[in-house]
Amino acid sequence: MKSAVILFPGLNRDRDMLAALEKITGHKPHAIWHGDAELPKVDLVVVPGGFSYGDYLRAGAIAARSPALAEVKKHADAGGLTLGVCNGFQILTEAGLLPGALMRNRDLKFLCKTIHLKAENTTSAFTNQYAEQPVFPCPIAHHDGNYTIDPDGLKQLQDNDQIAFRYCDADGNVTQAANPNGSIDDIAGILNAKGNVLGMMPHPENLIEKAHGGNEGRFIVESLVEAVA
Amino acid sequence: MIPNQDVEITKDLIAEHGINDEEYAKILELLGREPSYTELGIFSAMWNEHCSYKSSKLWLKTLPTTGERVIHGPGENAGVVDIGDGQAVVFKMESHNHPSYIEPYQGAATGVGGILRDVFTMGARPIAAMNALRFGAPSHEKTRHLVSGVVEGVGGYGNSFGVPTVGGEVEFDPRYNGNILVNAFAAGLADADKIFLCAAKGVGLPIVYLGAKTGRDGVGGATMASAEFGDDIEEKRPTVQVGDPFTEKCLLEACLELMQTGAVIAIQDMGAAGLTCSAVEMGAQGNLGVELYLDDVPTREENMSAYEMMLSESQERMLMVLDPDKEDVAKAIFEKWELDFAIVGKTTDDLRFRVIHGGTEVANMPIKELGDEAPEYDRPRSEYPAPPALGDIPSGIDANQALLTLVGNENGASRRWVWEQYDTLIQGNSVQIPGGDAGVVRVEGADGKKALAFSVDVTPRYCEANPREGGKQAVAECWRNLSAVGALPLASTDNLNFGNPEKPEIMEQFAQSILGIGDACRALDFPIVSGNVSLYNETNGIGILPTPAIGGVGLMADWSKMMTLDFKNEGDVILLIGKNGSHLGQSALLRDVVGRIEGDAPEVDLDEEAKNGAFVRGLIDDELLTASHDLSDGGLAVALAEMSIKGNLGATVEATSDVETLFGEDQARYCITANSANIDSIKARAKDLGVTISELGTVGGDTLKIGDAISLKIDEIRAAHESWFPDFMAQEAAE
């Protein structure tokens, strides 16, 4: 599977994502500087985490309006697989590729810890490898991960099986207490209506090998490999 | 007209610049005339305590700074130590105490920014950060606000920049009520043969300014950091800089890209005293003169005077000497990262520091005397008073209650509330995060097994009671924490926070502490390769506890052998390495349970420390252990409680139940666990090496039982340990 990672100044989990993609797929991903307008032909485009443009104005707001994002949008509109993680998720919502918005965490603090996730949709291109083991521990590291959406939009996400991941406890119970940031309906990650765009706050790229204490983050990319095969 | 050129140099103005009569006489002699206002500012910036180390240099020289693995010791932006495979670790620790008290968020944030810049200026990508924070009593009106702001500031900068925070310390004591400590540590990874230094080379080469624009923020910051606080503290807010981690991240990437091209001849970050200090150091260290053209300096405010530009401490700025043939390559990189850059000067061969503004020479001074030949003092010292003798320990201390107090009060409780606000996982190499004895980070670009361990330690109450033993103990505890995870301690950095050195008693305290640090670093082969001194930590005449924080780095060949402190398996055998507890002077028990601060600090037997540490590392390397933890505050009982909480397993320990055994703070001790099948061979090894070892009991159940004195459910101990910090900080919202 061929992949590309979009780079904006201020991103900082770009290196983590590039390394993870290479370790999982065996292919070096393209690293695309935002100023280089041309996007190579790839199966997957990733917008990684960090603080693009310092999160000034609003997290993801400036990157979402860059020419590079217009290219990502073209790729996604044509059905291309697109993944946004953390700041990447914020950028994709700001750019309108995914519905809703990310607000300050409930406690108004940056929070980095290992939480538990439950894959709610285990049939999508991104999540089909989670069917047997939908509950897994995963790291988060964010200040603005409190996902919100209007009631109609939420109903659409629920009815259309677009909620990819929810926060849960170690036993898989989805509860407000297990939700680290106060997101609506305990949402940690969502798909677009067509199922070819995934945005999520947790960091699967920091969960791919023994040194990370687990490898469940690989399943996202492995799901995609399965989907494009 | 050039602003400020006609300012009259009065006695008051000289005093306001922190320059004494003797120093002013030296200035007149060096210049052969009265200084201009700008020159007075430059002298003040270079000769203040913070930049010149004038009170401390004499003593710092006594520290061991060399070793087989040391590539660069003190004198550069950071120390550089060989870690094999052509790689080097670059690290340093630095204080930002005064600014953080005035404006906690920005003070702490720019402290982190400054230390990161020190590291990447040398060509290293930062891979780990730590911080040592000290606040006043929890009941003090400012404490909560300061904790909240400092922690947010440390996180705000480090998280955005993208470096994992893997360790640190947080301590509360009324002696920091008016003067908190914020010490930030950073380490980076570089190729051992590609280290960049600040000494300029070559005459007539362009000096290039890179990074953020210069504003009026932080003017006089270094001078502020070299004076005691009084009641006028609110007026000092404008001397605190404002941080921009986004620009710093761009600056990091631009600098590392630029260094790859071979265009950088010399580089120096603009930290304390900004443009002045960086330009003078580049010239003085390279035995060259420097000429600066201030009209070409990128500014973000209008009508800035030469004085302001020279003393601004605006953040995220660099000065470099570039190879003129590679100027276009350099320019393309700066433009890609949208950073300001300008040629603002050149190197000369006359050893003068000249500053030109609006076509007028506003400063012309001898560069060596400003920089490496600045004044140096042997300040008077007086005999240090012995601490009050240790009185009788009251009988009938409830050991259960004492343990709950020691793991659940402001100094014993979990720091989770703090470190969960720091990104501990970014870069994907953190194999041990805060909450253990040391942070451990896997090293990229090697075999995937190599890792570095980091710890920062000091016990200020020991230093106050006995500066020499306290200095030793700070080093020993840091070294022990690295050993406890299985890392070979390589080298260290010191951040020496003390009161007013003009008081003979404080000067003696400082000198004795350094001698103690030197004793321990020599005995443990743990050289000091970088450091920082912060003096005048006093408010209205009350000094802080002496706080020489030691940051250490250790090397591990294979991180998969790394040890953690949590109990792992039912039935594992618990062993104590080192002697039985006996020392209660200056202990946490005495302070927090009995309510007295008395007695001598525990003695540090450096031979025993070295022997026991090597023994534990050997066991870990041979994969004979299942857990390992150093014994420190609160002694054996607290260590066992921490191992229980983290492992969610109890233990049954057959110890005598006297308070000395339970809570004594004797040094050179570890608590380890191992599978029962390995106990005989571990004991045999101990016997061969002459290491004191005793079997304490076994891991298991849901209760921690120690002799007939302690029996507590793990859940109860955990509740006490985890609740103090969130409960204390939640009161902020309630108020």
Coordinates of C-alpha atoms in Angstrom, one line a residue, chain B residues 128-601:
Chain B
A128 CA 13.7 13.9 26.3
A129 CA 12.8 16.6 28.8
M130 CA 12.5 16.6 32.6
N131 CA 11.8 19.4 35.1
A132 CA 12.4 19.9 38.8
L133 CA 9.7 22.2 40.4
R134 CA 9.6 23.5 43.9
F135 CA 6.7 25.5 45.3
G136 CA 5.8 27.0 48.6
A137 CA 3.5 25.5 51.2
P138 CA 0.2 24.2 49.9
S139 CA -1.5 26.6 52.3
H140 CA 0.3 29.6 50.9
E141 CA -2.1 31.9 49.0
K142 CA 0.0 31.8 45.8
T143 CA 0.9 28.1 45.6
R144 CA -2.1 26.7 43.7
H145 CA -1.9 29.5 41.1
L146 CA 1.8 28.9 40.7
V147 CA 1.5 25.1 40.4
S148 CA -1.3 25.5 37.9
G149 CA 0.5 28.1 35.7
V150 CA 4.0 26.4 35.8
V151 CA 2.7 23.0 34.9
E152 CA 0.6 24.4 32.1
G153 CA 3.5 26.4 30.9
V154 CA 6.0 23.5 30.9
G155 CA 3.4 21.4 29.1
G156 CA 2.3 24.1 26.8
Y157 CA 5.8 24.6 25.4
G158 CA 7.2 21.0 25.5
N159 CA 4.0 19.4 24.1
S160 CA 3.8 21.8 21.2
F161 CA 7.5 21.6 20.5
G162 CA 7.2 17.8 20.5
V163 CA 9.6 16.5 23.1
P164 CA 8.5 13.8 25.6
T165 CA 8.7 14.8 29.2
V166 CA 9.9 11.6 30.9
G167 CA 10.8 12.6 34.4
G168 CA 10.9 15.2 37.1
E169 CA 10.3 16.3 40.7
V170 CA 7.7 18.4 42.4
E171 CA 8.2 19.4 46.0
F172 CA 6.4 21.7 48.4
D173 CA 8.1 23.6 51.3
P174 CA 7.3 26.9 53.0
R175 CA 10.9 28.0 52.3
Y176 CA 9.9 28.4 48.6
N177 CA 6.8 30.6 49.4
G178 CA 8.3 33.7 48.0
N179 CA 10.7 32.1 45.5
I180 CA 9.7 29.0 43.5
L181 CA 12.1 27.0 41.5
V182 CA 11.6 25.9 37.9
N183 CA 14.5 23.9 36.6
A184 CA 14.2 22.5 33.1
F185 CA 16.3 19.7 31.7
A186 CA 16.6 18.6 28.1
A187 CA 18.6 16.0 26.2
G188 CA 19.1 15.5 22.5
L189 CA 20.7 13.0 20.2
A190 CA 23.4 13.9 17.7
D191 CA 26.1 12.3 15.6
A192 CA 29.2 12.4 17.8
D193 CA 31.3 13.9 14.9
K194 CA 28.7 16.6 14.0
I195 CA 28.5 18.8 17.2
F196 CA 28.2 22.5 16.6
L197 CA 29.9 25.0 18.8
C198 CA 29.6 28.7 19.5
A199 CA 33.2 29.8 18.9
A200 CA 33.4 31.9 15.7
K201 CA 36.1 31.1 13.3
G202 CA 37.4 33.3 10.5
V203 CA 37.7 37.1 10.1
G204 CA 35.2 39.1 8.1
L205 CA 32.6 36.5 8.0
P206 CA 28.9 37.4 8.1
I207 CA 27.0 37.0 11.4
V208 CA 23.4 35.9 10.7
Y209 CA 20.4 36.5 12.8
L210 CA 17.7 33.8 12.6
G211 CA 14.3 33.3 14.2
A212 CA 11.7 35.5 15.7
K213 CA 11.8 39.2 15.6
T214 CA 13.3 41.3 18.5
G215 CA 10.8 43.0 20.8
R216 CA 11.0 44.8 24.1
D217 CA 10.1 41.7 26.2
G218 CA 12.6 40.5 28.7
V219 CA 14.8 43.6 28.7
G220 CA 16.9 43.3 31.8
G221 CA 15.8 39.7 32.6
A222 CA 19.2 38.4 33.4
T223 CA 19.8 41.3 35.8
M224 CA 16.5 40.6 37.5
A225 CA 17.5 37.0 37.9
S226 CA 20.6 38.2 39.7
A227 CA 18.9 40.1 42.5
E228 CA 16.7 39.3 45.5
F229 CA 13.0 39.9 45.3
G230 CA 11.4 42.6 47.3
D231 CA 7.8 44.0 47.4
D232 CA 8.2 45.6 44.0
I233 CA 7.8 42.3 42.3
E234 CA 4.7 43.2 40.3
E235 CA 6.7 45.9 38.6
K236 CA 9.0 43.2 37.2
R237 CA 6.4 41.6 35.0
P238 CA 7.6 43.3 31.8
T239 CA 11.0 41.6 32.3
V240 CA 9.4 38.2 31.7
Q241 CA 9.7 36.9 28.1
V242 CA 6.8 35.4 26.1
G243 CA 7.3 32.1 24.5
D244 CA 6.3 30.8 21.0
P245 CA 6.8 27.0 20.8
F246 CA 5.6 27.0 17.2
T247 CA 8.4 29.3 16.1
E248 CA 10.9 27.3 18.1
K249 CA 9.8 24.0 16.4
C250 CA 10.3 25.7 13.0
L251 CA 13.7 27.0 14.3
L252 CA 14.7 23.5 15.3
E253 CA 13.8 22.0 11.9
A254 CA 15.5 24.9 10.1
C255 CA 18.7 24.6 12.1
L256 CA 19.0 20.9 11.8
E257 CA 18.3 21.1 8.0
L258 CA 20.9 23.9 7.7
M259 CA 23.5 22.0 9.7
Q260 CA 23.2 19.1 7.3
T261 CA 24.3 21.4 4.4
G262 CA 27.6 22.3 6.1
A263 CA 26.8 26.0 6.0
V264 CA 27.1 26.6 9.8
I265 CA 30.5 27.6 11.1
A266 CA 29.4 28.6 14.6
I267 CA 26.0 29.0 16.2
Q268 CA 24.8 30.4 19.5
D269 CA 21.2 30.7 20.8
M270 CA 20.0 34.0 22.2
G271 CA 19.1 33.2 25.8
A272 CA 19.8 35.3 28.8
A273 CA 20.9 38.8 27.8
G274 CA 19.9 38.0 24.2
L275 CA 21.9 39.5 21.4
T276 CA 24.6 40.8 23.8
C277 CA 25.5 37.5 25.4
S278 CA 25.3 35.4 22.2
A279 CA 27.5 37.8 20.1
V280 CA 30.0 38.4 22.9
E281 CA 30.3 34.6 23.5
M282 CA 30.8 33.8 19.8
G283 CA 33.6 36.4 19.5
A284 CA 35.3 35.9 22.9
Q285 CA 35.4 32.1 22.6
G286 CA 36.7 32.3 19.1
N287 CA 39.3 35.0 20.0
L288 CA 37.7 37.4 17.5
G289 CA 36.0 40.8 17.6
V290 CA 32.4 41.3 16.6
E291 CA 30.7 44.2 14.9
L292 CA 26.9 44.4 15.0
Y293 CA 24.6 46.6 12.9
L294 CA 21.5 47.1 14.8
D295 CA 19.6 48.8 12.0
D296 CA 19.5 45.4 10.3
V297 CA 18.1 43.5 13.3
P298 CA 14.5 42.4 12.6
T299 CA 12.3 44.1 15.2
R300 CA 8.7 43.8 16.0
E301 CA 8.3 47.1 17.8
E302 CA 9.1 50.5 16.4
N303 CA 11.7 52.9 17.6
M304 CA 13.7 50.5 19.7
S305 CA 16.8 51.9 21.2
A306 CA 20.2 50.2 21.0
Y307 CA 20.0 49.5 24.7
E308 CA 16.7 47.7 24.3
M309 CA 17.8 45.7 21.3
M310 CA 21.0 44.6 23.0
L311 CA 19.2 43.5 26.2
S312 CA 16.0 42.1 24.8
E313 CA 15.3 38.5 25.8
S314 CA 12.8 37.9 23.0
Q315 CA 12.6 34.1 22.6
E316 CA 13.3 31.8 19.6
R317 CA 16.3 33.6 18.2
M318 CA 19.7 32.3 17.0
L319 CA 22.9 33.9 15.9
M320 CA 25.3 32.1 13.6
V321 CA 28.4 32.5 11.5
L322 CA 27.7 31.1 8.1
D323 CA 29.9 30.0 5.2
P324 CA 29.4 32.9 2.8
D325 CA 29.5 30.5 -0.2
K326 CA 26.5 28.7 1.1
E327 CA 24.3 31.8 1.8
D328 CA 21.8 30.9 -0.9
V329 CA 21.3 27.4 0.5
A330 CA 20.8 28.8 3.9
K331 CA 18.4 31.5 2.7
A332 CA 16.2 28.9 1.0
I333 CA 15.9 26.9 4.2
F334 CA 15.0 30.0 6.3
E335 CA 12.3 30.9 3.7
K336 CA 10.8 27.4 3.7
W337 CA 10.3 27.7 7.4
E338 CA 9.2 31.3 7.2
L339 CA 11.7 32.5 9.7
D340 CA 13.2 36.0 9.8
F341 CA 16.8 36.1 8.9
A342 CA 19.3 38.9 8.4
I343 CA 23.0 39.6 8.2
V344 CA 23.5 41.7 11.3
G345 CA 27.2 41.9 11.7
K346 CA 30.6 40.4 11.0
T347 CA 33.7 39.0 12.7
T348 CA 36.7 41.2 13.1
D349 CA 40.3 40.6 14.2
D350 CA 40.6 43.4 16.8
L351 CA 38.9 41.7 19.9
R352 CA 36.5 44.7 20.2
F353 CA 32.8 44.4 20.6
R354 CA 31.3 47.2 18.5
V355 CA 27.7 48.1 18.1
I356 CA 26.5 50.5 15.4
H357 CA 23.0 52.0 15.5
G358 CA 21.7 54.7 13.1
G359 CA 25.2 55.1 11.7
T360 CA 26.6 55.9 15.1
E361 CA 28.9 53.7 17.2
V362 CA 27.0 53.2 20.4
A363 CA 29.3 50.7 22.0
N364 CA 33.0 49.9 21.6
M365 CA 34.3 47.6 24.3
P366 CA 37.0 44.9 24.8
I367 CA 35.3 41.6 24.1
K368 CA 37.4 39.2 26.2
E369 CA 36.9 41.2 29.4
L370 CA 33.1 41.2 28.7
G371 CA 33.1 37.5 28.1
D372 CA 35.4 34.8 29.4
E373 CA 37.5 37.3 31.4
A374 CA 34.7 38.8 33.4
P375 CA 35.1 39.5 37.2
E376 CA 35.4 36.6 39.5
Y377 CA 35.0 36.7 43.3
D378 CA 36.1 34.6 46.2
R379 CA 33.3 35.7 48.4
P380 CA 33.7 35.4 52.2
R381 CA 32.3 32.4 53.9
S382 CA 31.5 31.8 57.6
E383 CA 31.3 28.6 59.5
Y384 CA 28.1 26.7 58.7
P385 CA 25.9 26.1 61.8
A386 CA 25.2 22.5 62.7
P387 CA 21.5 21.4 62.6
P388 CA 19.5 21.0 65.8
A389 CA 20.3 17.6 67.4
L390 CA 17.9 14.8 66.9
G391 CA 15.7 14.5 69.9
D392 CA 13.9 11.4 71.1
I393 CA 11.5 9.9 68.7
P394 CA 8.1 9.6 70.5
S395 CA 7.0 6.1 71.1
G396 CA 3.6 4.9 69.9
I397 CA 3.7 6.2 66.4
D398 CA 0.9 4.5 64.5
A399 CA 2.8 3.0 61.5
N400 CA -0.3 2.5 59.4
Q401 CA -1.3 6.1 59.8
A402 CA 2.3 7.3 59.3
L403 CA 2.6 5.4 56.0
L404 CA -0.7 6.8 54.7
T405 CA 0.5 10.3 55.6
L406 CA 3.9 9.8 53.9
V407 CA 2.4 8.4 50.6
G408 CA -0.5 10.7 50.7
N409 CA 0.7 14.2 51.7
E410 CA 2.0 17.0 49.5
N411 CA 5.4 15.6 49.1
G412 CA 4.6 11.9 49.0
A413 CA 1.5 11.8 46.8
S414 CA 1.5 10.7 43.2
R415 CA 2.5 13.4 40.7
R416 CA 0.1 12.0 38.1
W417 CA -1.9 15.2 38.0
V418 CA 1.2 16.9 36.9
W419 CA 2.7 14.5 34.3
E420 CA -0.5 13.6 32.6
Q421 CA -0.4 17.2 31.4
Y422 CA 2.9 16.6 29.7
D423 CA 3.2 14.6 26.4
T424 CA 5.2 11.7 27.7
L425 CA 4.8 9.5 24.6
I426 CA 5.6 11.7 21.6
Q427 CA 8.4 10.4 19.3
G428 CA 7.2 6.8 20.1
N429 CA 10.4 5.9 22.1
S430 CA 9.3 6.3 25.7
V431 CA 9.7 2.9 27.3
Q432 CA 9.4 4.1 30.8
I433 CA 7.3 7.3 31.6
P434 CA 7.1 9.3 34.9
G435 CA 6.0 7.4 38.0
G436 CA 9.1 5.1 38.1
D437 CA 12.6 5.6 39.3
A438 CA 13.9 7.0 35.9
G439 CA 12.4 7.9 32.5
V440 CA 13.7 5.6 29.7
V441 CA 13.8 6.5 26.0
R442 CA 14.8 4.2 23.2
V443 CA 17.6 5.6 20.9
E444 CA 16.8 5.8 17.2
G445 CA 19.4 5.2 14.6
A446 CA 21.1 2.3 16.5
D447 CA 20.1 -1.3 16.8
G448 CA 16.6 -0.6 18.2
K449 CA 17.7 -1.9 21.6
K450 CA 19.8 0.9 22.9
A451 CA 18.1 3.3 25.4
L452 CA 18.9 6.2 27.6
A453 CA 17.6 6.7 31.1
F454 CA 17.0 10.1 32.8
S455 CA 16.5 11.2 36.4
V456 CA 16.6 14.5 38.3
D457 CA 17.1 14.5 42.1
V458 CA 18.0 16.5 45.2
T459 CA 16.8 16.4 48.8
P460 CA 17.0 20.1 49.9
R461 CA 16.3 19.5 53.6
Y462 CA 19.5 17.3 53.7
C463 CA 21.5 20.0 52.0
E464 CA 20.3 22.6 54.6
A465 CA 21.2 20.3 57.5
N466 CA 24.5 19.3 56.0
P467 CA 25.5 20.9 52.7
R468 CA 28.4 18.5 52.0
E469 CA 26.4 15.3 52.7
G470 CA 23.4 16.8 51.0
G471 CA 25.4 17.5 47.9
K472 CA 26.7 13.9 47.9
Q473 CA 23.2 12.6 48.4
A474 CA 21.7 14.5 45.5
V475 CA 24.3 12.9 43.1
A476 CA 23.9 9.5 44.8
E477 CA 20.2 9.4 44.5
C478 CA 20.2 10.4 40.9
W479 CA 22.9 7.7 40.1
R480 CA 20.9 5.2 42.1
N481 CA 17.6 5.9 40.2
L482 CA 19.4 5.3 36.9
S483 CA 20.9 2.0 38.3
A484 CA 17.5 0.9 39.6
V485 CA 16.1 0.7 36.1
G486 CA 19.3 -1.0 34.9
A487 CA 21.1 1.8 33.2
L488 CA 24.8 2.5 33.5
P489 CA 25.1 6.1 34.8
L490 CA 27.2 8.1 32.3
A491 CA 27.3 11.8 33.3
S492 CA 25.3 14.5 34.9
T493 CA 24.3 18.2 34.9
D494 CA 23.7 20.4 37.9
N495 CA 21.3 23.2 38.6
L496 CA 22.5 24.9 41.7
N497 CA 19.7 27.0 43.3
F498 CA 20.8 29.0 46.4
G499 CA 20.2 32.2 48.2
N500 CA 22.2 35.4 48.4
P501 CA 26.0 34.6 48.0
E502 CA 26.9 37.9 49.6
K503 CA 25.8 36.3 52.9
P504 CA 28.9 34.4 54.2
E505 CA 26.7 31.5 55.5
I506 CA 25.0 31.0 52.2
M507 CA 28.3 31.2 50.4
E508 CA 29.7 28.4 52.7
Q509 CA 26.5 26.4 52.1
F510 CA 27.1 26.7 48.3
A511 CA 30.8 25.8 48.5
Q512 CA 30.2 22.8 50.7
S513 CA 27.4 21.5 48.5
I514 CA 29.6 21.7 45.5
L515 CA 32.4 19.9 47.3
G516 CA 29.9 17.2 48.2
I517 CA 28.7 16.9 44.6
G518 CA 32.3 16.7 43.5
D519 CA 33.1 13.9 46.0
A520 CA 30.2 11.8 44.8
C521 CA 30.7 12.5 41.1
R522 CA 34.3 11.4 41.4
A523 CA 33.5 8.3 43.4
L524 CA 30.7 7.2 41.1
D525 CA 32.4 8.1 37.8
F526 CA 29.6 10.5 37.0
P527 CA 31.2 13.7 35.7
I528 CA 29.3 17.0 35.5
V529 CA 29.2 18.0 31.9
S530 CA 27.0 21.1 32.0
G531 CA 25.1 23.2 34.5
N532 CA 23.6 26.4 35.7
V533 CA 23.8 28.4 38.8
S534 CA 20.8 30.4 40.2
L535 CA 21.7 32.6 43.2
Y536 CA 19.8 35.3 45.0
N537 CA 16.8 33.1 45.5
E538 CA 15.5 35.1 48.4
T539 CA 12.5 37.2 49.1
N540 CA 12.6 40.0 51.7
G541 CA 15.7 38.4 53.1
I542 CA 14.4 34.8 53.5
G543 CA 16.4 32.3 51.4
I544 CA 15.2 29.1 49.8
L545 CA 16.3 25.7 51.0
P546 CA 19.6 25.0 49.2
T547 CA 18.6 23.1 46.1
P548 CA 21.4 21.7 44.0
A549 CA 19.4 19.6 41.6
I550 CA 21.3 16.9 39.7
G551 CA 20.1 15.6 36.3
G552 CA 21.6 12.3 35.3
V553 CA 21.8 10.3 32.1
G554 CA 22.4 6.5 31.9
L555 CA 22.9 4.1 29.1
M556 CA 21.2 0.8 28.6
A557 CA 22.3 -1.7 25.9
D558 CA 18.9 -3.4 25.7
W559 CA 15.8 -1.7 26.9
S560 CA 13.8 -5.0 27.0
K561 CA 15.9 -5.8 30.1
M562 CA 14.8 -2.6 31.8
M563 CA 13.4 -2.8 35.3
T564 CA 10.3 -1.1 36.7
L565 CA 9.3 -0.8 40.3
D566 CA 5.9 -2.4 40.3
F567 CA 5.4 -5.8 41.9
K568 CA 4.8 -8.3 39.1
N569 CA 4.0 -11.8 40.3
E570 CA 2.4 -13.5 43.3
G571 CA 5.1 -15.4 45.2
D572 CA 8.1 -13.3 44.1
V573 CA 10.6 -12.9 46.8
I574 CA 11.4 -9.4 48.2
L575 CA 15.0 -8.5 49.0
L576 CA 16.6 -5.5 50.5
I577 CA 20.0 -4.5 49.1
G578 CA 22.0 -2.4 51.7
K579 CA 21.7 -2.2 55.4
N580 CA 18.7 -2.1 57.6
G581 CA 17.1 1.3 58.2
S582 CA 18.4 3.3 61.1
H583 CA 18.7 7.0 60.2
L584 CA 15.7 9.3 61.1
G585 CA 17.5 12.7 61.2
Q586 CA 15.9 15.0 58.6
S587 CA 13.6 12.2 57.5
A588 CA 10.2 12.6 56.0
L589 CA 8.7 10.7 59.0
L590 CA 10.3 13.2 61.4
R591 CA 9.1 16.2 59.4
D592 CA 5.6 15.1 58.3
V593 CA 4.5 12.7 61.1
V594 CA 6.4 13.9 64.2
G595 CA 6.4 17.5 63.1
R596 CA 10.1 18.2 63.8
I597 CA 13.0 19.2 61.5
E598 CA 16.1 17.9 63.3
G599 CA 19.2 15.9 63.1
D600 CA 21.9 15.4 60.6
A601 CA 21.4 14.4 57.0

